[in-house]
XYZ file of C-alpha atoms in Angstrom:
339
model
C 13.672 -0.008 7.694
C 12.485 -1.997 10.720
C 15.354 -4.317 11.265
C 15.944 -4.711 15.042
C 18.766 -2.629 16.393
C 20.708 -5.675 17.648
C 20.604 -7.215 14.187
C 21.549 -3.888 12.568
C 24.612 -3.562 14.771
C 25.698 -7.172 14.133
C 25.417 -6.825 10.320
C 27.239 -3.448 10.408
C 30.023 -4.974 12.451
C 30.248 -7.924 10.128
C 30.492 -5.612 7.107
C 33.187 -3.575 8.812
C 35.159 -6.746 9.454
C 34.957 -7.686 5.742
C 36.287 -4.250 4.788
C 39.188 -4.496 7.224
C 40.044 -7.917 5.758
C 39.797 -6.378 2.296
C 37.452 -9.128 1.182
C 35.815 -8.160 -2.125
C 33.152 -10.848 -2.146
C 31.362 -12.195 0.953
C 27.819 -13.355 1.947
C 25.313 -11.196 3.760
C 22.588 -13.896 3.939
C 22.545 -17.468 2.759
C 19.434 -18.803 0.920
C 19.252 -22.324 2.352
C 16.889 -24.834 0.545
C 16.936 -28.106 2.590
C 14.228 -29.529 0.289
C 12.376 -28.757 -2.916
C 9.041 -30.295 -2.035
C 6.013 -28.080 -1.338
C 2.386 -28.486 -0.420
C 1.357 -25.723 -2.907
C 1.864 -25.091 -6.563
C 2.373 -21.344 -6.825
C 2.247 -19.849 -10.275
C 5.503 -17.957 -10.002
C 7.669 -20.772 -8.621
C 9.205 -23.678 -10.471
C 10.749 -25.648 -7.530
C 8.254 -28.495 -7.597
C 9.128 -29.083 -11.314
C 12.011 -31.269 -10.144
C 11.692 -35.032 -10.654
C 9.806 -36.992 -8.000
C 13.037 -38.556 -6.687
C 14.499 -35.157 -6.030
C 11.273 -33.895 -4.379
C 11.536 -36.796 -1.880
C 14.947 -35.747 -0.702
C 15.608 -33.986 2.630
C 18.944 -32.328 3.448
C 20.659 -33.750 6.608
C 20.842 -31.322 9.529
C 24.644 -31.449 9.640
C 24.873 -30.543 5.966
C 22.538 -27.693 6.246
C 24.180 -26.152 9.292
C 27.640 -26.857 7.904
C 27.021 -24.995 4.667
C 25.956 -21.816 6.576
C 28.913 -22.011 8.885
C 31.272 -22.539 5.861
C 29.997 -19.333 4.295
C 30.350 -17.252 7.465
C 27.115 -15.249 6.710
C 25.435 -13.594 9.706
C 21.939 -14.305 8.421
C 20.079 -17.325 6.933
C 16.822 -17.514 4.949
C 15.487 -21.053 5.005
C 13.280 -21.674 2.040
C 12.525 -24.487 -0.366
C 9.993 -25.851 -1.247
C 8.115 -25.603 2.065
C 10.647 -25.949 4.858
C 8.043 -27.012 7.483
C 7.647 -30.233 5.502
C 11.298 -31.111 6.504
C 11.015 -33.525 9.518
C 14.075 -31.979 11.233
C 13.562 -28.322 10.383
C 13.251 -27.323 13.948
C 16.710 -28.897 14.735
C 18.263 -27.009 11.847
C 16.833 -23.782 13.256
C 17.867 -24.668 16.747
C 21.476 -25.255 15.818
C 21.777 -22.064 13.677
C 20.231 -19.976 16.426
C 22.652 -21.530 18.907
C 25.472 -20.225 16.593
C 23.723 -16.746 16.824
C 22.828 -16.717 13.200
C 19.795 -14.583 12.367
C 17.312 -17.138 10.909
C 14.196 -16.429 8.761
C 12.097 -19.474 8.061
C 10.206 -18.839 4.896
C 6.832 -20.572 4.813
C 3.381 -20.476 3.181
C 2.135 -21.064 6.779
C -0.139 -23.950 5.838
C 1.695 -26.175 8.434
C 2.771 -23.415 10.792
C 0.002 -23.815 13.457
C 0.519 -27.605 13.454
C 4.335 -27.364 13.818
C 4.742 -24.305 15.895
C 5.252 -26.252 19.188
C 8.578 -27.409 17.763
C 10.040 -23.873 17.807
C 11.016 -21.475 20.550
C 10.798 -17.659 20.253
C 14.190 -15.992 20.011
C 15.590 -12.600 18.891
C 17.568 -14.624 16.377
C 14.554 -16.246 14.777
C 11.594 -15.173 12.740
C 8.864 -16.810 10.681
C 8.741 -15.197 7.178
C 5.231 -15.817 5.873
C 4.642 -15.461 2.176
C 1.712 -13.065 1.454
C 1.163 -11.897 -2.159
C -2.015 -9.919 -1.604
C -5.322 -9.865 0.199
C -7.526 -13.002 0.166
C -8.628 -13.223 -3.449
C -5.237 -12.108 -4.946
C -3.138 -14.289 -2.611
C -5.266 -17.434 -3.068
C -5.079 -16.923 -6.866
C -1.264 -16.699 -6.811
C -0.916 -19.935 -4.848
C -3.638 -21.687 -6.827
C -5.659 -22.732 -3.778
C -8.477 -21.228 -1.865
C -8.284 -20.719 1.913
C -4.497 -20.258 2.019
C -4.776 -16.567 2.853
C -7.048 -17.171 5.840
C -4.815 -19.941 7.162
C -1.758 -17.705 6.813
C -3.379 -14.908 8.684
C -4.484 -17.234 11.484
C -0.932 -18.676 11.704
C 0.543 -15.196 11.871
C -1.781 -14.249 14.727
C -0.982 -17.423 16.678
C 2.780 -16.936 16.198
C 2.573 -13.340 17.319
C 0.466 -14.492 20.319
C 3.178 -16.970 21.310
C 5.893 -14.306 21.185
C 7.502 -15.110 17.850
C 8.907 -12.462 15.568
C 6.904 -12.573 12.292
C 7.898 -11.041 9.033
C 6.249 -11.299 5.626
C 7.504 -11.609 2.051
C 5.356 -10.302 -0.760
C 6.081 -10.779 -4.495
C 4.263 -8.430 -6.985
C 3.471 -9.156 -10.623
C 2.210 -7.041 -13.567
C -1.307 -7.897 -12.545
C -0.789 -5.851 -9.402
C -1.542 -2.113 -9.113
C -0.357 0.558 -6.688
C -3.669 0.115 -4.993
C -3.434 -3.687 -4.491
C 0.053 -3.206 -3.114
C -1.045 -0.404 -0.746
C -3.978 -2.508 0.420
C -1.981 -5.614 1.384
C 0.943 -3.655 2.944
C -1.492 -1.505 4.960
C -3.135 -4.687 6.184
C 0.068 -6.410 7.171
C 1.578 -3.225 8.735
C -1.530 -1.763 10.541
C -3.919 -4.693 11.114
C -1.713 -7.798 11.513
C 1.142 -5.627 12.880
C 3.853 -7.965 11.549
C 7.320 -7.052 12.632
C 8.853 -6.499 9.156
C 7.777 -6.759 5.567
C 9.924 -7.653 2.543
C 8.736 -6.796 -0.980
C 10.056 -7.789 -4.423
C 9.077 -7.522 -8.079
C 8.590 -10.898 -9.597
C 11.487 -12.229 -11.667
C 10.985 -14.400 -14.701
C 11.980 -17.653 -13.094
C 12.553 -19.946 -16.026
C 10.699 -23.025 -14.636
C 7.681 -21.064 -13.356
C 4.351 -22.289 -14.800
C 3.148 -18.727 -15.386
C 5.561 -16.826 -17.688
C 3.197 -14.012 -18.692
C 2.911 -11.834 -15.609
C 6.457 -10.875 -14.727
C 7.337 -7.174 -14.391
C 9.759 -5.228 -16.604
C 12.125 -2.652 -15.192
C 10.088 0.422 -16.074
C 6.877 -1.199 -14.968
C 8.506 -2.018 -11.640
C 9.758 1.541 -11.097
C 6.370 3.044 -11.924
C 4.517 0.575 -9.693
C 6.605 1.168 -6.672
C 6.920 4.907 -7.202
C 3.149 5.180 -7.033
C 2.805 2.715 -4.149
C 5.360 4.576 -2.008
C 3.611 7.940 -2.532
C 1.823 9.828 0.216
C 4.211 8.879 2.991
C 3.535 5.111 2.785
C 7.185 4.216 2.333
C 8.180 5.855 5.603
C 5.148 4.497 7.473
C 5.476 0.830 6.503
C 7.888 -1.367 8.482
C 9.765 -2.479 5.350
C 12.772 -4.742 5.869
C 14.949 -3.055 3.187
C 17.710 -0.462 3.074
C 16.523 3.012 2.051
C 18.738 2.803 -1.064
C 17.113 -0.454 -2.199
C 13.778 1.211 -1.938
C 15.221 4.148 -4.001
C 16.260 1.493 -6.537
C 12.776 0.036 -6.803
C 11.226 3.355 -7.667
C 13.967 4.416 -10.042
C 15.776 6.986 -7.949
C 18.985 4.974 -7.940
C 20.510 2.227 -10.006
C 23.016 -0.445 -9.029
C 25.002 -3.396 -10.412
C 24.049 -6.945 -9.394
C 25.925 -8.449 -6.464
C 24.357 -11.907 -6.412
C 27.446 -13.300 -4.684
C 26.230 -11.640 -1.485
C 23.084 -13.744 -1.194
C 24.319 -17.211 -2.266
C 21.949 -20.196 -2.570
C 22.767 -23.597 -1.079
C 20.421 -26.510 -1.933
C 20.274 -30.305 -2.227
C 22.557 -29.847 -5.329
C 25.155 -27.728 -3.662
C 26.026 -24.049 -4.080
C 24.030 -22.694 -7.043
C 25.571 -20.242 -9.468
C 24.958 -17.397 -9.857
C 21.802 -16.995 -7.695
C 18.667 -18.906 -6.608
C 16.736 -17.551 -9.542
C 19.178 -18.741 -12.257
C 20.986 -22.080 -12.470
C 24.264 -22.233 -14.309
C 25.557 -25.217 -12.456
C 26.492 -26.168 -8.873
C 29.648 -26.509 -6.858
C 30.249 -28.315 -3.597
C 31.953 -25.537 -1.622
C 31.334 -21.870 -1.021
C 34.904 -21.015 -1.866
C 34.490 -22.597 -5.289
C 31.310 -20.647 -5.837
C 33.039 -17.329 -5.158
C 36.302 -18.008 -6.876
C 35.201 -20.097 -9.919
C 32.114 -18.056 -11.000
C 32.451 -15.310 -13.607
C 30.449 -12.787 -11.682
C 31.179 -9.996 -14.194
C 29.008 -11.623 -16.827
C 25.751 -11.425 -14.804
C 23.358 -8.504 -14.249
C 21.190 -6.220 -16.356
C 22.912 -5.243 -19.597
C 25.164 -8.266 -19.444
C 23.087 -11.449 -19.440
C 19.756 -11.372 -21.333
C 18.139 -13.475 -18.590
C 18.853 -10.620 -16.261
C 17.226 -7.877 -18.335
C 14.123 -7.406 -16.202
C 15.484 -8.445 -12.876
C 15.228 -6.132 -9.880
C 15.080 -8.877 -7.259
C 16.443 -8.282 -3.809
C 18.881 -11.212 -4.140
C 20.899 -9.219 -6.655
C 20.440 -5.628 -5.715
C 19.655 -5.443 -2.032
C 23.303 -6.329 -1.145
C 24.620 -3.608 -3.508
C 22.379 -1.045 -1.771
C 23.575 -2.203 1.658
C 27.196 -1.933 0.635
C 26.588 1.490 -0.844
C 24.989 2.510 2.389
C 28.002 1.384 4.411
C 30.300 3.305 2.073
C 28.441 6.604 2.690
C 28.284 8.501 6.021
C 25.218 10.332 4.698
C 23.366 7.096 3.690
C 24.450 5.345 6.915
C 22.883 8.135 8.961
C 19.815 8.046 6.829
C 19.448 4.271 7.348
C 19.989 4.722 11.123
C 17.267 7.296 11.263
C 14.799 5.053 9.443
C 15.730 2.047 11.774
C 14.908 4.104 14.781
C 11.611 5.311 13.267
C 10.632 1.839 12.147
C 11.159 0.342 15.673
C 8.896 2.919 17.445
């Protein structure tokens, strides 16, 4: 796990505080969507299926920042849509960083080099660039040629300017251990990004392509083979060791989607950003009025093949904090990942 030590300490302190307060449900990171519009039409995403009127909307800065502060989460993932299309995205980032929130701006990087002057490097801020494979595979997944090359150029420019850069890669049943190894080797060894996040694709109901999502056993076999040969320990993966165990079938967890809540133009989405069973205006309502026990694999049919980080990474983190052995293991891997 390559999370910076400062961030690791802050998150660990935050978790300890929640335990002392005996809070059963609390957010680790907020998925903030200040718009749904995007400049790409990726096969595995259904955000741009919203009506034209909704796609034109942009969340006000005060509303975006206020939602994060209301939740109390120490980390924020700003997504969409494409957040760099928001005219005030730099101000949203600036205000959240000023509050010492760890901010990850998720982007396809098509606008990154054009907008990069609006941002300032900070240990509390990182660009999270979406990369689903090497050139041919990535451009196929986003349905446009040239996107991979632009993303690589943007990553290099951001790194040159002193920004922290992470990546987010989603893998489908068209991927093989070799395609995963190739792209993660490239990101880790050639581009030298700071951290990499990986996730099996979830069958998002509005996604145009419904044929290439992974099942549970497929996921476990795919990652087990990809992690072999020391790759898992060598890559700077931004995940807890237990979540990586979960991906390759060495551990299993219940879903804790309440720990990565989603806030969008419609409000707080229940139960997670991948499923929509309605919205509520406040974070408190989301936590207190959602029947969390009815979600997860074995409970809701829609969750049957889900192994996404939004549901299971928080469970792995909490399990790590509740075990001295796993806490020491995570600490060791953090030190190794930051060398």
